Coordinates of C-alpha atoms in Angstrom, one line a residue:
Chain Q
X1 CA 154.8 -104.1 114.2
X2 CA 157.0 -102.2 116.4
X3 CA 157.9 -98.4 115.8
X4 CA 160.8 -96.1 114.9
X5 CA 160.1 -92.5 115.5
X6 CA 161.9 -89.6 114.3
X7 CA 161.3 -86.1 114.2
X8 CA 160.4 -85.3 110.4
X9 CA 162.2 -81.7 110.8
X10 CA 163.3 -79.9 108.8
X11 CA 166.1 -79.3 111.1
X12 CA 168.1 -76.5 110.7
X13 CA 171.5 -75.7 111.4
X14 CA 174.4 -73.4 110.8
X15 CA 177.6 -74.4 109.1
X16 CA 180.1 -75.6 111.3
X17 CA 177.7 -76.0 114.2
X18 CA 177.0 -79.6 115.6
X19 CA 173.7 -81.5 114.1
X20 CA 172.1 -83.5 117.0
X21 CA 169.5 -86.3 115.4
X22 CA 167.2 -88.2 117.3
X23 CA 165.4 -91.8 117.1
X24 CA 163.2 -93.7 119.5
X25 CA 162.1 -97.0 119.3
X26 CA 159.5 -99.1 121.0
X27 CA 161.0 -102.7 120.9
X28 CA 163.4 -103.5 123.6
X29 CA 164.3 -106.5 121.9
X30 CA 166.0 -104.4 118.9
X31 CA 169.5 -105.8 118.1
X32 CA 171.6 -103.2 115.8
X33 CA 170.6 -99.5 114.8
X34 CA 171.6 -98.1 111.8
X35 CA 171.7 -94.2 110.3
X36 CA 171.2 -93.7 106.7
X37 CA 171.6 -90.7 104.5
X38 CA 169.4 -90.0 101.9
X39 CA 170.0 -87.0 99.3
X40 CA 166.8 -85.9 97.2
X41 CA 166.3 -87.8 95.0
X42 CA 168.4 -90.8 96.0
X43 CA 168.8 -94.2 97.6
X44 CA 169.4 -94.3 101.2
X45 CA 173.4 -95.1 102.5
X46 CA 174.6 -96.5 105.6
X47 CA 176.4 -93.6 107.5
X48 CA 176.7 -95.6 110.7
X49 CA 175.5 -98.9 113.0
X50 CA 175.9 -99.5 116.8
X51 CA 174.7 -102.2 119.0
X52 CA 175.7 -101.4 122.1
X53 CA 175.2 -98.9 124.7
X54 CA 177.4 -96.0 124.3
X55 CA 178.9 -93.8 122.0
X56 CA 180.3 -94.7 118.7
X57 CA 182.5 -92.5 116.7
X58 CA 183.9 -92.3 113.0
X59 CA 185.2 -88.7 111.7
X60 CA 182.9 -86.0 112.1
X61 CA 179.7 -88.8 113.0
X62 CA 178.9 -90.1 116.1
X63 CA 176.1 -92.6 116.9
X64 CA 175.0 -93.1 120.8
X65 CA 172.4 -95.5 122.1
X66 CA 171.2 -95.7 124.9
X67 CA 169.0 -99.3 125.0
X68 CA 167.3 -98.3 128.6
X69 CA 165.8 -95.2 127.3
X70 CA 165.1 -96.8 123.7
X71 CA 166.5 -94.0 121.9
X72 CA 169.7 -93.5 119.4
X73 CA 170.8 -90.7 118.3
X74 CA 173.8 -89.1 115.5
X75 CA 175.8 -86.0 115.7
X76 CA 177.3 -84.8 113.1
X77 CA 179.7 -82.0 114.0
X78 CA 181.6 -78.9 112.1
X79 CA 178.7 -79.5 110.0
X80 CA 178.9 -78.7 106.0
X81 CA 176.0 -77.9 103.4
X82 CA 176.8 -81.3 102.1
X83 CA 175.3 -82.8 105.0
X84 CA 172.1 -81.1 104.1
X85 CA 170.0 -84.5 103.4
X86 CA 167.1 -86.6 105.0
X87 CA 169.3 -89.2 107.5
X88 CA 167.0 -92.2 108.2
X89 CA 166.6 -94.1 111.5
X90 CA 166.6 -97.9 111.2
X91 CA 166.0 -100.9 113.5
X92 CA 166.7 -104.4 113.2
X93 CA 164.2 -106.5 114.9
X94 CA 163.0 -110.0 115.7
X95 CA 164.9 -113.3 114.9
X96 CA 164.7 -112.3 111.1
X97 CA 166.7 -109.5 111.8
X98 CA 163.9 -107.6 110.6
X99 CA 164.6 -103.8 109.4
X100 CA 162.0 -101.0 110.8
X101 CA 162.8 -97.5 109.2
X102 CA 161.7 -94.8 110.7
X103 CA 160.8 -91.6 108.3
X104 CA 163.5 -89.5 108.6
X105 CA 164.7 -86.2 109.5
X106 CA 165.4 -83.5 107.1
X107 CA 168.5 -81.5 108.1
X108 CA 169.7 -78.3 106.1
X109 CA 172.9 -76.8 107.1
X110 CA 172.7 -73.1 105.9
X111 CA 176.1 -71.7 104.9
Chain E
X1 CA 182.6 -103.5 92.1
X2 CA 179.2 -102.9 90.7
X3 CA 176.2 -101.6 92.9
X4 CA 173.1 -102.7 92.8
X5 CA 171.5 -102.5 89.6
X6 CA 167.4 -101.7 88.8
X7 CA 165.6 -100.8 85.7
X8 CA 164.0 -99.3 84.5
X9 CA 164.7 -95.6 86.3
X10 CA 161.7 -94.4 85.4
X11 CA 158.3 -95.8 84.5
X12 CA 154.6 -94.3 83.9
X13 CA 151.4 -96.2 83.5
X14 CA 148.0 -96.2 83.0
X15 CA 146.1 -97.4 86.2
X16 CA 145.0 -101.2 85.9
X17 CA 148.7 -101.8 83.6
X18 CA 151.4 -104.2 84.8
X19 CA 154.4 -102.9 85.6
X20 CA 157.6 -105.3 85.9
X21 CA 160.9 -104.1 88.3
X22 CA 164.3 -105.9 87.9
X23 CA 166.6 -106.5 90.2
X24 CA 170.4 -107.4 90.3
X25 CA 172.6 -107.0 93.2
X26 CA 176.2 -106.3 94.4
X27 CA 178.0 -109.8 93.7
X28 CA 178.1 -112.3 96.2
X29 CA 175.3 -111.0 98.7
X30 CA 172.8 -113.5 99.1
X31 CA 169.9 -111.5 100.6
X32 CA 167.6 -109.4 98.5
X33 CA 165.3 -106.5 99.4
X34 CA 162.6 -104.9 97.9
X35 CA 161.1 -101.8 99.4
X36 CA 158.7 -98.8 98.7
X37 CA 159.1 -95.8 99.8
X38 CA 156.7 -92.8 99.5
X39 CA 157.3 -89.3 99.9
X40 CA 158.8 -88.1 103.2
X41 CA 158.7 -91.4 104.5
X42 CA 161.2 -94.4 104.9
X43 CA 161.6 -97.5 103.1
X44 CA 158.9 -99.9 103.7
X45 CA 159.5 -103.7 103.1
X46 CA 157.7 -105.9 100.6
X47 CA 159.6 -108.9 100.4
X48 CA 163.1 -110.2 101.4
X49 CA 165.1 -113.3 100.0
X50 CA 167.4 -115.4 101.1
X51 CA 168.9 -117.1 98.1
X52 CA 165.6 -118.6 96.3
X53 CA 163.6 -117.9 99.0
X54 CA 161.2 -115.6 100.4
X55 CA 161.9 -115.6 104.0
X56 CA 159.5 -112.3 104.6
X57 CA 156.5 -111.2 102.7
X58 CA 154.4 -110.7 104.6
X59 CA 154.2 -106.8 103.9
X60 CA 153.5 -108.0 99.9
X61 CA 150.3 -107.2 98.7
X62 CA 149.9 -110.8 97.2
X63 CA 146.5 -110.3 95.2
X64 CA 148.7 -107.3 92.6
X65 CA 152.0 -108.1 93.9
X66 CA 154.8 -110.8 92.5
X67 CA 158.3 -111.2 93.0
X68 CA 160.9 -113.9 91.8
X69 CA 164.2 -115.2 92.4
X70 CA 164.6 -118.0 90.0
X71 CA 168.7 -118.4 90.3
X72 CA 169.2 -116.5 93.9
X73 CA 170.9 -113.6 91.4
X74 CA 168.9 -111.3 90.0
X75 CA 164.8 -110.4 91.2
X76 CA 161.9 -109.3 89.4
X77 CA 159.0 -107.6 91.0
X78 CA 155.3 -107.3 89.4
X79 CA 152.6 -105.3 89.8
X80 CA 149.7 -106.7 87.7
X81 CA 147.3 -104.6 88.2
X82 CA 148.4 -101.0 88.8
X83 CA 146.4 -98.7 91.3
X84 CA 146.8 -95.2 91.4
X85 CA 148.0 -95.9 95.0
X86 CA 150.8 -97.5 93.5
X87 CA 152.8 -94.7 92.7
X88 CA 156.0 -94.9 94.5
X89 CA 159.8 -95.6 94.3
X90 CA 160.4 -99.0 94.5
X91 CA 163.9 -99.7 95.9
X92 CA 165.9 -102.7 95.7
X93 CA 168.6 -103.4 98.2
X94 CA 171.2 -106.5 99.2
X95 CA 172.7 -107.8 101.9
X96 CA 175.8 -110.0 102.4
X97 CA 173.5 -112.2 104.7
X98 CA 170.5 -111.5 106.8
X99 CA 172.0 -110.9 110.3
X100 CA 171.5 -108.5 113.3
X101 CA 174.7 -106.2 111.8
X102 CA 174.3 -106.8 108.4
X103 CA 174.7 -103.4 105.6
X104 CA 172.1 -103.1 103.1
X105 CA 173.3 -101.5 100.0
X106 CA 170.6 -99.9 97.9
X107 CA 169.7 -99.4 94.0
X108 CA 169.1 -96.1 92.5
X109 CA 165.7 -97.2 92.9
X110 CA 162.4 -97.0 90.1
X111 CA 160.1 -94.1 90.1
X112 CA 156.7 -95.2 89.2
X113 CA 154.3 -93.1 88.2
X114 CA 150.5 -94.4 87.7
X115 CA 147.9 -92.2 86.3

């Protein structure tokens, strides 16, 4: 099975700075990447997907891939404590579309 | 529109119990996912439906491990018997369909406990 890594963290930033998140992968095949958020406690949801090479924006968020160097990563920026929260990596694979999570990076925005 | 829907929240066993998980997703979305996730690590995949069918389970542990989809609705999933090993939150999640771009939206997911 191929592999999503992130950085387990935690990651720690200061309020209004920009978070910087990263995820590497190790199949070149991979279609679509996806970032979830994931409060303590409960069930991961979607923040953002890209599949192509770029940037890809949406209020504070932005997702960028970058499919040569097998890596995607999110920035969050003017960060708020409520973005304190394990975001997940994920990777859809294969011609299933197959899902590979990665195990997440704690981030905690300190006021 | 309703979420995704499991229960029970919250379940604790004896090791060598069966443990039962249901299942009923948002409306309309055809593909169902059950996952477990540990502690400080990301969902992991036990089985995937399309419709009726299991189109991936090959991460199911098949000799303790069941799962149904009689009426492509709602799912069960079984453990039968327990292991301490077990212990886990088992999330459920759907899909509109099972393509590259597709969102999965996820339960509030059951804590089991196994002692």
């Amino acid at each position: 099975q191929k592999e999503v890594e992130q950085n387990s963290g935690p990651l720690s930033v200061p309020e209004g700075a920009i978070a910087s998140l990263n995820c590497t992968y190790s199949d070149r095949g991979s279609q679509s990447f996806f970032w979830y958020r994931q409060y303590s406690g409960k069930s991961p949801e979607l923040i953002m997907f890209i599949y192509s090479n770029g940037d890809k924006e949406d209020g504070r968020f932005t997702a960028q891939l970058n499919k040569a160097s097998q890596y995607v990563s999110l920035l969050i920026r003017d960060s708020q404590p409520s973005d304190s929260a394990t975001y997940l990596c994920a990777v859809s694979q294969g011609s299933n579309y197959q899902l590979i999570w990665g195990a997440g990076t704690k981030l905690i925005i300190k006021p | 529109e309703a979420g995704v829907v499991q229960s029970p929240r919250y379940k604790i066993i004896e090791k060598k119990q069966p443990v039962a998980f249901w299942c009923n997703p948002i409306s309309g979305h055809n593909t169902l996912y059950w996952y477990l996730q540990n502690l400080g690590q990301g969902p992991e995949l036990l089985i995937r439906y399309e419709n009726e069918e299991a189109v991936d389970d090959s991460q199911l542990p098949k000799d303790r491990f069941s799962a149904e989809r009689l009426k492509g609705v709602d799912s069960t999933l079984k453990i039968q018997p327990a292991e301490l090993g077990d212990s886990a939150v088992y999330l459920c999640a759907s899909s509109l369909g099972g393509t590259s771009g597709d969102e999965q939206f996820f339960g509030p997911g059951t804590r089991l406990t196994v002692l």
